[in-house]
Coordinates of C-alpha atoms in Angstrom, one line a residue:
X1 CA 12.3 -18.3 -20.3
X2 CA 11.8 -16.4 -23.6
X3 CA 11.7 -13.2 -21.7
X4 CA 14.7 -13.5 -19.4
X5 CA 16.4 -14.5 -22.9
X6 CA 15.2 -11.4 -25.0
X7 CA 15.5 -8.9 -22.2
X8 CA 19.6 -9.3 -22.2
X9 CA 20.3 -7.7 -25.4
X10 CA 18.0 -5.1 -24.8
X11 CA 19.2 -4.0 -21.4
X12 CA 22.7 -3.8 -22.9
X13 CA 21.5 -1.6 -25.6
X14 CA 18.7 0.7 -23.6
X15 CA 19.9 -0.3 -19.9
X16 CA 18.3 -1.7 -17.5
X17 CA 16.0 1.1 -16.0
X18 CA 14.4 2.3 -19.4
X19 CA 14.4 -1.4 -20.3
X20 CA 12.5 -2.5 -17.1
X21 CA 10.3 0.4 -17.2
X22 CA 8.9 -0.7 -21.0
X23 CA 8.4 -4.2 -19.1
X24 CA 5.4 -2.7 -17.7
X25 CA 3.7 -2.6 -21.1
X26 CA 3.5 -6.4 -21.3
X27 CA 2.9 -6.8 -18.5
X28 CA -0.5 -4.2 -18.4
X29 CA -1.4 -5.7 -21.7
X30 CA -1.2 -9.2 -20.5
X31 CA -3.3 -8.7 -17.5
X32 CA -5.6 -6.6 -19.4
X33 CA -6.1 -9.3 -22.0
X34 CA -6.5 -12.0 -19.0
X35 CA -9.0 -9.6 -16.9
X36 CA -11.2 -9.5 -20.1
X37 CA -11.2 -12.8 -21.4
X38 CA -14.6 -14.6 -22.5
X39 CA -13.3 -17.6 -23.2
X40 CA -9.7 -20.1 -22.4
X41 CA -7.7 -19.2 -25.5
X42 CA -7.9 -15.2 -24.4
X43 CA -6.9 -16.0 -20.7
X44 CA -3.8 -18.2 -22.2
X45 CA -2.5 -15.5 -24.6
X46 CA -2.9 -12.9 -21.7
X47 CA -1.1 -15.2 -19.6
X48 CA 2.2 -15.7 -22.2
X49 CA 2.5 -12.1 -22.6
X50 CA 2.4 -11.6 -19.0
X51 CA 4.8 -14.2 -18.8
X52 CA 7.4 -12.8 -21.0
X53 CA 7.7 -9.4 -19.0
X54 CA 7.4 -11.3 -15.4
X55 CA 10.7 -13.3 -17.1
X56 CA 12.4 -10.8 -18.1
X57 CA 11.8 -8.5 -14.7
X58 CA 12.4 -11.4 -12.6
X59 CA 16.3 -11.3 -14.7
X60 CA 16.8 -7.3 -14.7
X61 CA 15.2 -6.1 -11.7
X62 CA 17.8 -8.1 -9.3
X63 CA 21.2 -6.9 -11.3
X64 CA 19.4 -3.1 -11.3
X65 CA 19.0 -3.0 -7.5
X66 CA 22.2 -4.5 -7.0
X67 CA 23.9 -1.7 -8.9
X68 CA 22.2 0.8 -7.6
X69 CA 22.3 -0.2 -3.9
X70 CA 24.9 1.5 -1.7
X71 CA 28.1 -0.7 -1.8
X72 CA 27.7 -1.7 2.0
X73 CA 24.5 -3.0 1.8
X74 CA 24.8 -4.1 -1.5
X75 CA 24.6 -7.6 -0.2
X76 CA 21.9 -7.8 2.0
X77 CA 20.0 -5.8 -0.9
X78 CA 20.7 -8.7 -3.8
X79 CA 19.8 -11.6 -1.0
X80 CA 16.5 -10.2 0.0
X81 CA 15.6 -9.6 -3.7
X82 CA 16.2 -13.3 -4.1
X83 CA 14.1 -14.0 -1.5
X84 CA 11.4 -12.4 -2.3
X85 CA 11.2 -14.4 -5.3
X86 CA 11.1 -17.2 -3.4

């Protein structure tokens, strides 16, 4: 939930393509963190930071495709990237 939050005022200011793209930098340093973990604590942390870019992608990635997408199948675009979360 903290990610969805954060990622709106960033996406107005940046937009939503270069904000989505620096997503991916949680989101490798999350699963990094995870995929080396020794112990519980390390796999939790890895896991929140993952978290907070999965959040906020899961908010920007939707509106992005659904400006982007042709106005005709603008539709079908936004319900099958609802779906897919699903």
């Amino acid at each position: 939930m903290a990610g969805a939050l954060g990622c709106a005022p960033l996406s107005d200011k940046f937009g939503r393509r270069p904000t989505l793209f620096a997503l991916s930098i949680p989101l490798a340093i999350g699963t990094l963190v995870s995929a080396c973990a020794t112990a519980a604590p390390s796999i939790i942390i890895g896991r929140f930071i993952a978290g907070l870019g999965i959040g906020a992608a899961s908010v920007l990635a939707p509106s992005l495709l659904a400006e982007i997408s042709p106005t005709k199948s603008r539709g079908a675009v936004s319900l099958l990237t609802r779906l897919a979360y699903v």
